[in-house]
Amino acid sequence: MAGSNPNAKPMNLTLKVWRQKNRNTQGGIVDYQVKDISPDMSFLEMLDVLNEDLLRKGEEPVAFDHDCREGICGSCNLFINGRAHGPEAGTTTCQLHMRKFSDGDTITIEPWRAAAFPVNKDLSVDRSAFDRIIQAGGYVSVNTGGTPDANEIPIPKEIADRAFEAATCIGCGACVASCKNASAMLFVSAKVSQLALLPQGHVERKTRVENMVAQMDKEGFGACTNIGSCAAECPVGISLENIAILNHEFLAAKATSNNLA
Amino acid sequence: MSWISKTFSSSIGRKIIMAVTGLFLCSFLVVHLVGNLQLFKADNGVAFNAYSEFMGHNPLIRALEIVLVLGFGFHIYEGLALAAKNRAARGGQGYVSDHIEQNSSWHSRSMAMLGSIVLFFLVVHLYNFFGSLRFTDVPRDANGNEDAYTLVLEAFKNPLYVVLYVVAQFALLYHLLHGFSSAFQTLGLTHRKYTPAIKLVGYAFSIIVCAAFAAMPVYFYFFK
């Protein structure tokens, strides 16, 4: 990690921002100038500066998604200079700092692009398709009752680690945004492998993968061609191995489940 | 049988069709290459013509030919249909600034285009040799076999064919460099012990097969 530099000079930047009134109107790129940006600001703080400036001028601020600003919620989703979450690997937009840019830079900021992620306004897109995929099967059913003992179900450390790695997916949608096919397979595969690896997930193992893949197709996401852009841009490093697990789980479920429909 | 049609019309099922037919077509490349290597034998085509006669008339080979046509048919149809579906999934509005080249390789993104070049070549190639041998009366050599060798000799006097054939092998090379290992990933056959070996075999396979095929028109044009 590069430490903050007290001598770093404030930056002046040109922003090319996608502005779009609502879902039904055509959007376009609008140029803005931001001045005196501290290199220690996060990318979203830089946009806050822009929005305060716009409010002062009586203009409509730029809509963008954000919540925790700690890199764990998966809300922020900007396509910056042609890359999901910007140029730095393994980083969400909120954890991208302005020190990664230089004074005088021009930065292009666009929303995620996918037929299944319609633009709500400006840089904010509707990612409820992901919610519907999770609702289709990305859960385990747990009976109510007394609190179960910790470590009641033995899980080997190696399996627990692999499941946890898959579970780190924050559902930001950078995989869909980066994929030339707008495929959601890295997202779906992370949830499918996490739950397929653990004993708690075995009850619904077959119906889960069948239903989640069916919902994924219904939402209009593309098919994977294994180009690997998704994993390269994933802020939490979900690996392509999960997609192979998804493919295998899907084929095994289709071949052996009792579901004839 | 609706679960079967549902399986193979889902996005993963269709990718599995691509992977299985793709690997099957790789096995065809091996058979085709091994037979055609006889073109390099210094016997003015005696062995090649005998092989060609066998391939054209053996009942088992003729039956497998139908499987081969189906393999090509499914691979081409699904490939083009998936490319169209994937383009639609991206949505109408593309990125103003897109640096996808920083996170993936050119050839992995260009499978449909590379495959289309190979398809164009395939049509010309079938017209050049398969069409003549199957549907016209070709003169016979001293052993009574159809003289396929002379067809090859004549075709590769044309520099346009030589260029097309070599370009097509480059397209096939890049198609296979991604396609071979990608097929294993689609089938869910990955493992940290074996995947590096699959990748290595895929690269070696692609380079050896395409170089050997490309050598044929070049050899005939310059040395025959």
PDB file of N, CA and C in Angstrom, chain B residues 61-150:
ATOM      1  N   ILE B  61     -16.223 -45.698 -42.261  1.00  0.00           N
ATOM      2  CA  ILE B  61     -15.821 -44.286 -42.387  1.00  0.00           C
ATOM      3  C   ILE B  61     -16.994 -43.449 -42.898  1.00  0.00           C
ATOM      4  N   ARG B  62     -17.741 -44.028 -43.860  1.00  0.00           N
ATOM      5  CA  ARG B  62     -18.894 -43.279 -44.400  1.00  0.00           C
ATOM      6  C   ARG B  62     -19.945 -43.043 -43.317  1.00  0.00           C
ATOM      7  N   ALA B  63     -20.101 -44.020 -42.418  1.00  0.00           N
ATOM      8  CA  ALA B  63     -21.062 -43.844 -41.325  1.00  0.00           C
ATOM      9  C   ALA B  63     -20.568 -42.768 -40.356  1.00  0.00           C
ATOM     10  N   LEU B  64     -19.264 -42.808 -40.046  1.00  0.00           N
ATOM     11  CA  LEU B  64     -18.698 -41.800 -39.137  1.00  0.00           C
ATOM     12  C   LEU B  64     -18.759 -40.398 -39.744  1.00  0.00           C
ATOM     13  N   GLU B  65     -18.780 -40.375 -41.091  1.00  0.00           N
ATOM     14  CA  GLU B  65     -18.872 -39.099 -41.789  1.00  0.00           C
ATOM     15  C   GLU B  65     -20.142 -38.340 -41.368  1.00  0.00           C
ATOM     16  N   ILE B  66     -21.216 -39.109 -41.149  1.00  0.00           N
ATOM     17  CA  ILE B  66     -22.480 -38.489 -40.726  1.00  0.00           C
ATOM     18  C   ILE B  66     -22.320 -37.864 -39.337  1.00  0.00           C
ATOM     19  N   VAL B  67     -21.626 -38.606 -38.443  1.00  0.00           N
ATOM     20  CA  VAL B  67     -21.362 -38.073 -37.099  1.00  0.00           C
ATOM     21  C   VAL B  67     -20.530 -36.789 -37.205  1.00  0.00           C
ATOM     22  N   LEU B  68     -19.562 -36.811 -38.124  1.00  0.00           N
ATOM     23  CA  LEU B  68     -18.686 -35.654 -38.310  1.00  0.00           C
ATOM     24  C   LEU B  68     -19.489 -34.436 -38.779  1.00  0.00           C
ATOM     25  N   VAL B  69     -20.389 -34.674 -39.741  1.00  0.00           N
ATOM     26  CA  VAL B  69     -21.223 -33.577 -40.247  1.00  0.00           C
ATOM     27  C   VAL B  69     -22.072 -33.004 -39.108  1.00  0.00           C
ATOM     28  N   LEU B  70     -22.620 -33.892 -38.273  1.00  0.00           N
ATOM     29  CA  LEU B  70     -23.418 -33.445 -37.126  1.00  0.00           C
ATOM     30  C   LEU B  70     -22.552 -32.635 -36.152  1.00  0.00           C
ATOM     31  N   GLY B  71     -21.333 -33.113 -35.926  1.00  0.00           N
ATOM     32  CA  GLY B  71     -20.405 -32.416 -35.032  1.00  0.00           C
ATOM     33  C   GLY B  71     -20.120 -31.004 -35.523  1.00  0.00           C
ATOM     34  N   PHE B  72     -19.813 -30.889 -36.807  1.00  0.00           N
ATOM     35  CA  PHE B  72     -19.591 -29.565 -37.402  1.00  0.00           C
ATOM     36  C   PHE B  72     -20.865 -28.724 -37.306  1.00  0.00           C
ATOM     37  N   GLY B  73     -22.000 -29.342 -37.651  1.00  0.00           N
ATOM     38  CA  GLY B  73     -23.282 -28.625 -37.684  1.00  0.00           C
ATOM     39  C   GLY B  73     -23.625 -28.011 -36.342  1.00  0.00           C
ATOM     40  N   PHE B  74     -23.550 -28.825 -35.287  1.00  0.00           N
ATOM     41  CA  PHE B  74     -23.886 -28.326 -33.949  1.00  0.00           C
ATOM     42  C   PHE B  74     -22.888 -27.250 -33.502  1.00  0.00           C
ATOM     43  N   HIS B  75     -21.597 -27.486 -33.759  1.00  0.00           N
ATOM     44  CA  HIS B  75     -20.570 -26.540 -33.313  1.00  0.00           C
ATOM     45  C   HIS B  75     -20.764 -25.182 -34.003  1.00  0.00           C
ATOM     46  N   ILE B  76     -21.042 -25.221 -35.316  1.00  0.00           N
ATOM     47  CA  ILE B  76     -21.204 -23.980 -36.078  1.00  0.00           C
ATOM     48  C   ILE B  76     -22.499 -23.278 -35.671  1.00  0.00           C
ATOM     49  N   TYR B  77     -23.594 -24.048 -35.603  1.00  0.00           N
ATOM     50  CA  TYR B  77     -24.882 -23.432 -35.272  1.00  0.00           C
ATOM     51  C   TYR B  77     -24.858 -22.826 -33.868  1.00  0.00           C
ATOM     52  N   GLU B  78     -24.441 -23.618 -32.884  1.00  0.00           N
ATOM     53  CA  GLU B  78     -24.422 -23.122 -31.503  1.00  0.00           C
ATOM     54  C   GLU B  78     -23.434 -21.962 -31.358  1.00  0.00           C
ATOM     55  N   GLY B  79     -22.310 -22.065 -32.040  1.00  0.00           N
ATOM     56  CA  GLY B  79     -21.296 -21.000 -31.961  1.00  0.00           C
ATOM     57  C   GLY B  79     -21.857 -19.670 -32.427  1.00  0.00           C
ATOM     58  N   LEU B  80     -22.514 -19.693 -33.591  1.00  0.00           N
ATOM     59  CA  LEU B  80     -23.066 -18.448 -34.129  1.00  0.00           C
ATOM     60  C   LEU B  80     -24.248 -17.966 -33.289  1.00  0.00           C
ATOM     61  N   ALA B  81     -25.106 -18.917 -32.848  1.00  0.00           N
ATOM     62  CA  ALA B  81     -26.282 -18.541 -32.060  1.00  0.00           C
ATOM     63  C   ALA B  81     -25.858 -17.954 -30.710  1.00  0.00           C
ATOM     64  N   LEU B  82     -24.860 -18.561 -30.066  1.00  0.00           N
ATOM     65  CA  LEU B  82     -24.389 -18.042 -28.772  1.00  0.00           C
ATOM     66  C   LEU B  82     -23.719 -16.682 -28.930  1.00  0.00           C
ATOM     67  N   ALA B  83     -22.992 -16.509 -30.041  1.00  0.00           N
ATOM     68  CA  ALA B  83     -22.345 -15.209 -30.271  1.00  0.00           C
ATOM     69  C   ALA B  83     -23.408 -14.118 -30.374  1.00  0.00           C
ATOM     70  N   ALA B  84     -24.526 -14.432 -31.058  1.00  0.00           N
ATOM     71  CA  ALA B  84     -25.613 -13.456 -31.206  1.00  0.00           C
ATOM     72  C   ALA B  84     -26.283 -13.197 -29.861  1.00  0.00           C
ATOM     73  N   LYS B  85     -26.527 -14.275 -29.103  1.00  0.00           N
ATOM     74  CA  LYS B  85     -27.164 -14.145 -27.783  1.00  0.00           C
ATOM     75  C   LYS B  85     -26.284 -13.315 -26.837  1.00  0.00           C
ATOM     76  N   ASN B  86     -24.973 -13.585 -26.876  1.00  0.00           N
ATOM     77  CA  ASN B  86     -24.054 -12.877 -25.990  1.00  0.00           C
ATOM     78  C   ASN B  86     -23.949 -11.397 -26.345  1.00  0.00           C
ATOM     79  N   ARG B  87     -24.021 -11.111 -27.655  1.00  0.00           N
ATOM     80  CA  ARG B  87     -23.985  -9.726 -28.088  1.00  0.00           C
ATOM     81  C   ARG B  87     -25.238  -8.998 -27.561  1.00  0.00           C
ATOM     82  N   ALA B  88     -26.378  -9.693 -27.642  1.00  0.00           N
ATOM     83  CA  ALA B  88     -27.636  -9.091 -27.169  1.00  0.00           C
ATOM     84  C   ALA B  88     -27.597  -8.876 -25.658  1.00  0.00           C
ATOM     85  N   ALA B  89     -26.943  -9.809 -24.921  1.00  0.00           N
ATOM     86  CA  ALA B  89     -26.871  -9.705 -23.462  1.00  0.00           C
ATOM     87  C   ALA B  89     -26.083  -8.471 -23.018  1.00  0.00           C
ATOM     88  N   ARG B  90     -25.158  -8.037 -23.856  1.00  0.00           N
ATOM     89  CA  ARG B  90     -24.355  -6.843 -23.552  1.00  0.00           C
ATOM     90  C   ARG B  90     -25.215  -5.581 -23.573  1.00  0.00           C
ATOM     91  N   GLY B  91     -26.331  -5.627 -24.318  1.00  0.00           N
ATOM     92  CA  GLY B  91     -27.213  -4.463 -24.386  1.00  0.00           C
ATOM     93  C   GLY B  91     -26.829  -3.542 -25.523  1.00  0.00           C
ATOM     94  N   GLY B  92     -27.719  -2.653 -25.847  1.00  0.00           N
ATOM     95  CA  GLY B  92     -27.513  -1.792 -27.013  1.00  0.00           C
ATOM     96  C   GLY B  92     -26.368  -0.808 -26.841  1.00  0.00           C
ATOM     97  N   GLN B  93     -26.302  -0.181 -25.646  1.00  0.00           N
ATOM     98  CA  GLN B  93     -25.303   0.865 -25.419  1.00  0.00           C
ATOM     99  C   GLN B  93     -23.995   0.250 -24.947  1.00  0.00           C
ATOM    100  N   GLY B  94     -22.953   0.412 -25.736  1.00  0.00           N
ATOM    101  CA  GLY B  94     -21.642  -0.102 -25.333  1.00  0.00           C
ATOM    102  C   GLY B  94     -20.909   0.923 -24.478  1.00  0.00           C
ATOM    103  N   TYR B  95     -19.704   0.553 -24.032  1.00  0.00           N
ATOM    104  CA  TYR B  95     -18.886   1.495 -23.273  1.00  0.00           C
ATOM    105  C   TYR B  95     -18.254   2.510 -24.208  1.00  0.00           C
ATOM    106  N   VAL B  96     -18.198   3.755 -23.753  1.00  0.00           N
ATOM    107  CA  VAL B  96     -17.503   4.788 -24.510  1.00  0.00           C
ATOM    108  C   VAL B  96     -16.000   4.505 -24.426  1.00  0.00           C
ATOM    109  N   SER B  97     -15.557   4.107 -23.243  1.00  0.00           N
ATOM    110  CA  SER B  97     -14.153   3.752 -23.036  1.00  0.00           C
ATOM    111  C   SER B  97     -14.118   2.321 -22.498  1.00  0.00           C
ATOM    112  N   ASP B  98     -13.513   1.425 -23.260  1.00  0.00           N
ATOM    113  CA  ASP B  98     -13.479   0.018 -22.850  1.00  0.00           C
ATOM    114  C   ASP B  98     -12.065  -0.538 -23.023  1.00  0.00           C
ATOM    115  N   HIS B  99     -11.449  -0.929 -21.928  1.00  0.00           N
ATOM    116  CA  HIS B  99     -10.085  -1.483 -22.016  1.00  0.00           C
ATOM    117  C   HIS B  99     -10.083  -2.960 -21.648  1.00  0.00           C
ATOM    118  N   ILE B 100     -10.937  -3.707 -22.351  1.00  0.00           N
ATOM    119  CA  ILE B 100     -11.048  -5.138 -22.099  1.00  0.00           C
ATOM    120  C   ILE B 100      -9.740  -5.857 -22.445  1.00  0.00           C
ATOM    121  N   GLU B 101      -8.913  -5.212 -23.302  1.00  0.00           N
ATOM    122  CA  GLU B 101      -7.631  -5.845 -23.676  1.00  0.00           C
ATOM    123  C   GLU B 101      -6.695  -5.943 -22.466  1.00  0.00           C
ATOM    124  N   GLN B 102      -7.015  -5.205 -21.390  1.00  0.00           N
ATOM    125  CA  GLN B 102      -6.146  -5.263 -20.204  1.00  0.00           C
ATOM    126  C   GLN B 102      -6.505  -6.426 -19.281  1.00  0.00           C
ATOM    127  N   ASN B 103      -7.623  -7.117 -19.568  1.00  0.00           N
ATOM    128  CA  ASN B 103      -7.981  -8.211 -18.660  1.00  0.00           C
ATOM    129  C   ASN B 103      -8.260  -9.541 -19.359  1.00  0.00           C
ATOM    130  N   SER B 104      -8.074  -9.586 -20.687  1.00  0.00           N
ATOM    131  CA  SER B 104      -8.289 -10.861 -21.388  1.00  0.00           C
ATOM    132  C   SER B 104      -7.524 -10.855 -22.700  1.00  0.00           C
ATOM    133  N   SER B 105      -7.315 -12.033 -23.271  1.00  0.00           N
ATOM    134  CA  SER B 105      -6.515 -12.121 -24.491  1.00  0.00           C
ATOM    135  C   SER B 105      -7.377 -11.891 -25.732  1.00  0.00           C
ATOM    136  N   TRP B 106      -6.744 -11.366 -26.770  1.00  0.00           N
ATOM    137  CA  TRP B 106      -7.447 -11.054 -28.013  1.00  0.00           C
ATOM    138  C   TRP B 106      -8.100 -12.306 -28.590  1.00  0.00           C
ATOM    139  N   HIS B 107      -7.355 -13.399 -28.648  1.00  0.00           N
ATOM    140  CA  HIS B 107      -7.907 -14.565 -29.341  1.00  0.00           C
ATOM    141  C   HIS B 107      -9.074 -15.187 -28.575  1.00  0.00           C
ATOM    142  N   SER B 108      -9.051 -15.084 -27.215  1.00  0.00           N
ATOM    143  CA  SER B 108     -10.166 -15.661 -26.452  1.00  0.00           C
ATOM    144  C   SER B 108     -11.450 -14.871 -26.709  1.00  0.00           C
ATOM    145  N   ARG B 109     -11.308 -13.567 -27.030  1.00  0.00           N
ATOM    146  CA  ARG B 109     -12.487 -12.747 -27.292  1.00  0.00           C
ATOM    147  C   ARG B 109     -12.946 -12.861 -28.745  1.00  0.00           C
ATOM    148  N   SER B 110     -12.104 -13.463 -29.605  1.00  0.00           N
ATOM    149  CA  SER B 110     -12.378 -13.438 -31.045  1.00  0.00           C
ATOM    150  C   SER B 110     -12.763 -14.803 -31.599  1.00  0.00           C
ATOM    151  N   MET B 111     -13.285 -15.686 -30.726  1.00  0.00           N
ATOM    152  CA  MET B 111     -13.567 -17.060 -31.157  1.00  0.00           C
ATOM    153  C   MET B 111     -14.578 -17.115 -32.306  1.00  0.00           C
ATOM    154  N   ALA B 112     -15.608 -16.284 -32.261  1.00  0.00           N
ATOM    155  CA  ALA B 112     -16.636 -16.319 -33.307  1.00  0.00           C
ATOM    156  C   ALA B 112     -16.046 -15.853 -34.637  1.00  0.00           C
ATOM    157  N   MET B 113     -15.227 -14.803 -34.589  1.00  0.00           N
ATOM    158  CA  MET B 113     -14.614 -14.289 -35.811  1.00  0.00           C
ATOM    159  C   MET B 113     -13.614 -15.302 -36.375  1.00  0.00           C
ATOM    160  N   LEU B 114     -12.768 -15.867 -35.507  1.00  0.00           N
ATOM    161  CA  LEU B 114     -11.786 -16.861 -35.951  1.00  0.00           C
ATOM    162  C   LEU B 114     -12.500 -18.089 -36.502  1.00  0.00           C
ATOM    163  N   GLY B 115     -13.565 -18.516 -35.812  1.00  0.00           N
ATOM    164  CA  GLY B 115     -14.340 -19.667 -36.263  1.00  0.00           C
ATOM    165  C   GLY B 115     -14.986 -19.403 -37.619  1.00  0.00           C
ATOM    166  N   SER B 116     -15.428 -18.162 -37.849  1.00  0.00           N
ATOM    167  CA  SER B 116     -16.047 -17.831 -39.128  1.00  0.00           C
ATOM    168  C   SER B 116     -15.038 -17.899 -40.278  1.00  0.00           C
ATOM    169  N   ILE B 117     -13.789 -17.481 -39.997  1.00  0.00           N
ATOM    170  CA  ILE B 117     -12.742 -17.604 -41.020  1.00  0.00           C
ATOM    171  C   ILE B 117     -12.521 -19.086 -41.338  1.00  0.00           C
ATOM    172  N   VAL B 118     -12.465 -19.910 -40.294  1.00  0.00           N
ATOM    173  CA  VAL B 118     -12.274 -21.350 -40.488  1.00  0.00           C
ATOM    174  C   VAL B 118     -13.466 -21.938 -41.265  1.00  0.00           C
ATOM    175  N   LEU B 119     -14.676 -21.431 -40.980  1.00  0.00           N
ATOM    176  CA  LEU B 119     -15.873 -21.912 -41.691  1.00  0.00           C
ATOM    177  C   LEU B 119     -15.799 -21.564 -43.175  1.00  0.00           C
ATOM    178  N   PHE B 120     -15.375 -20.336 -43.485  1.00  0.00           N
ATOM    179  CA  PHE B 120     -15.228 -19.932 -44.893  1.00  0.00           C
ATOM    180  C   PHE B 120     -14.212 -20.846 -45.581  1.00  0.00           C
ATOM    181  N   PHE B 121     -13.097 -21.077 -44.896  1.00  0.00           N
ATOM    182  CA  PHE B 121     -12.072 -21.981 -45.424  1.00  0.00           C
ATOM    183  C   PHE B 121     -12.648 -23.374 -45.647  1.00  0.00           C
ATOM    184  N   LEU B 122     -13.457 -23.836 -44.697  1.00  0.00           N
ATOM    185  CA  LEU B 122     -14.024 -25.184 -44.773  1.00  0.00           C
ATOM    186  C   LEU B 122     -14.868 -25.351 -46.044  1.00  0.00           C
ATOM    187  N   VAL B 123     -15.654 -24.329 -46.361  1.00  0.00           N
ATOM    188  CA  VAL B 123     -16.505 -24.380 -47.557  1.00  0.00           C
ATOM    189  C   VAL B 123     -15.636 -24.493 -48.809  1.00  0.00           C
ATOM    190  N   VAL B 124     -14.593 -23.630 -48.886  1.00  0.00           N
ATOM    191  CA  VAL B 124     -13.694 -23.658 -50.045  1.00  0.00           C
ATOM    192  C   VAL B 124     -12.970 -25.002 -50.114  1.00  0.00           C
ATOM    193  N   HIS B 125     -12.535 -25.480 -48.958  1.00  0.00           N
ATOM    194  CA  HIS B 125     -11.777 -26.725 -48.863  1.00  0.00           C
ATOM    195  C   HIS B 125     -12.631 -27.919 -49.317  1.00  0.00           C
ATOM    196  N   LEU B 126     -13.895 -27.946 -48.888  1.00  0.00           N
ATOM    197  CA  LEU B 126     -14.801 -29.026 -49.303  1.00  0.00           C
ATOM    198  C   LEU B 126     -15.021 -28.965 -50.814  1.00  0.00           C
ATOM    199  N   TYR B 127     -15.154 -27.746 -51.325  1.00  0.00           N
ATOM    200  CA  TYR B 127     -15.344 -27.569 -52.769  1.00  0.00           C
ATOM    201  C   TYR B 127     -14.111 -28.070 -53.526  1.00  0.00           C
ATOM    202  N   ASN B 128     -12.914 -27.739 -53.016  1.00  0.00           N
ATOM    203  CA  ASN B 128     -11.671 -28.120 -53.673  1.00  0.00           C
ATOM    204  C   ASN B 128     -11.501 -29.634 -53.797  1.00  0.00           C
ATOM    205  N   PHE B 129     -11.720 -30.339 -52.721  1.00  0.00           N
ATOM    206  CA  PHE B 129     -11.347 -31.756 -52.702  1.00  0.00           C
ATOM    207  C   PHE B 129     -12.524 -32.701 -52.503  1.00  0.00           C
ATOM    208  N   PHE B 130     -13.254 -32.533 -51.418  1.00  0.00           N
ATOM    209  CA  PHE B 130     -14.349 -33.452 -51.106  1.00  0.00           C
ATOM    210  C   PHE B 130     -15.370 -33.463 -52.238  1.00  0.00           C
ATOM    211  N   GLY B 131     -15.752 -32.265 -52.706  1.00  0.00           N
ATOM    212  CA  GLY B 131     -16.759 -32.138 -53.764  1.00  0.00           C
ATOM    213  C   GLY B 131     -16.334 -32.869 -55.032  1.00  0.00           C
ATOM    214  N   SER B 132     -15.082 -32.649 -55.454  1.00  0.00           N
ATOM    215  CA  SER B 132     -14.585 -33.282 -56.675  1.00  0.00           C
ATOM    216  C   SER B 132     -14.554 -34.795 -56.532  1.00  0.00           C
ATOM    217  N   LEU B 133     -14.060 -35.265 -55.393  1.00  0.00           N
ATOM    218  CA  LEU B 133     -13.893 -36.712 -55.210  1.00  0.00           C
ATOM    219  C   LEU B 133     -15.241 -37.417 -55.082  1.00  0.00           C
ATOM    220  N   ARG B 134     -16.189 -36.776 -54.390  1.00  0.00           N
ATOM    221  CA  ARG B 134     -17.448 -37.432 -54.119  1.00  0.00           C
ATOM    222  C   ARG B 134     -18.432 -37.316 -55.276  1.00  0.00           C
ATOM    223  N   PHE B 135     -18.415 -36.165 -55.936  1.00  0.00           N
ATOM    224  CA  PHE B 135     -19.494 -35.895 -56.892  1.00  0.00           C
ATOM    225  C   PHE B 135     -19.065 -35.849 -58.362  1.00  0.00           C
ATOM    226  N   THR B 136     -17.772 -35.953 -58.657  1.00  0.00           N
ATOM    227  CA  THR B 136     -17.365 -35.964 -60.075  1.00  0.00           C
ATOM    228  C   THR B 136     -16.476 -37.188 -60.326  1.00  0.00           C
ATOM    229  N   ASP B 137     -16.307 -37.477 -61.597  1.00  0.00           N
ATOM    230  CA  ASP B 137     -15.422 -38.598 -61.973  1.00  0.00           C
ATOM    231  C   ASP B 137     -13.992 -38.084 -62.039  1.00  0.00           C
ATOM    232  N   VAL B 138     -13.189 -38.586 -61.115  1.00  0.00           N
ATOM    233  CA  VAL B 138     -11.789 -38.166 -61.057  1.00  0.00           C
ATOM    234  C   VAL B 138     -10.958 -39.242 -61.758  1.00  0.00           C
ATOM    235  N   PRO B 139      -9.958 -38.861 -62.591  1.00  0.00           N
ATOM    236  CA  PRO B 139      -9.091 -39.863 -63.235  1.00  0.00           C
ATOM    237  C   PRO B 139      -8.429 -40.763 -62.190  1.00  0.00           C
ATOM    238  N   ARG B 140      -8.121 -41.989 -62.578  1.00  0.00           N
ATOM    239  CA  ARG B 140      -7.540 -42.932 -61.621  1.00  0.00           C
ATOM    240  C   ARG B 140      -6.035 -43.079 -61.846  1.00  0.00           C
ATOM    241  N   ASP B 141      -5.332 -43.438 -60.781  1.00  0.00           N
ATOM    242  CA  ASP B 141      -3.881 -43.634 -60.899  1.00  0.00           C
ATOM    243  C   ASP B 141      -3.584 -45.069 -61.341  1.00  0.00           C
ATOM    244  N   ALA B 142      -2.284 -45.434 -61.391  1.00  0.00           N
ATOM    245  CA  ALA B 142      -1.862 -46.741 -61.913  1.00  0.00           C
ATOM    246  C   ALA B 142      -2.465 -47.906 -61.124  1.00  0.00           C
ATOM    247  N   ASN B 143      -2.796 -47.654 -59.843  1.00  0.00           N
ATOM    248  CA  ASN B 143      -3.354 -48.729 -59.015  1.00  0.00           C
ATOM    249  C   ASN B 143      -4.880 -48.777 -59.042  1.00  0.00           C
ATOM    250  N   GLY B 144      -5.491 -47.939 -59.862  1.00  0.00           N
ATOM    251  CA  GLY B 144      -6.950 -47.928 -59.953  1.00  0.00           C
ATOM    252  C   GLY B 144      -7.635 -47.083 -58.901  1.00  0.00           C
ATOM    253  N   ASN B 145      -6.840 -46.358 -58.070  1.00  0.00           N
ATOM    254  CA  ASN B 145      -7.436 -45.468 -57.063  1.00  0.00           C
ATOM    255  C   ASN B 145      -7.675 -44.084 -57.666  1.00  0.00           C
ATOM    256  N   GLU B 146      -8.715 -43.413 -57.173  1.00  0.00           N
ATOM    257  CA  GLU B 146      -8.965 -42.036 -57.630  1.00  0.00           C
ATOM    258  C   GLU B 146      -7.732 -41.186 -57.328  1.00  0.00           C
ATOM    259  N   ASP B 147      -7.330 -40.369 -58.312  1.00  0.00           N
ATOM    260  CA  ASP B 147      -6.061 -39.657 -58.176  1.00  0.00           C
ATOM    261  C   ASP B 147      -6.249 -38.344 -57.404  1.00  0.00           C
ATOM    262  N   ALA B 148      -6.454 -38.461 -56.091  1.00  0.00           N
ATOM    263  CA  ALA B 148      -6.640 -37.280 -55.244  1.00  0.00           C
ATOM    264  C   ALA B 148      -5.360 -36.445 -55.193  1.00  0.00           C
ATOM    265  N   TYR B 149      -4.216 -37.124 -55.310  1.00  0.00           N
ATOM    266  CA  TYR B 149      -2.926 -36.447 -55.214  1.00  0.00           C
ATOM    267  C   TYR B 149      -2.780 -35.359 -56.289  1.00  0.00           C
ATOM    268  N   THR B 150      -3.232 -35.686 -57.509  1.00  0.00           N
ATOM    269  CA  THR B 150      -3.146 -34.702 -58.601  1.00  0.00           C
ATOM    270  C   THR B 150      -4.067 -33.511 -58.344  1.00  0.00           C
TER     271      THR B 150
END
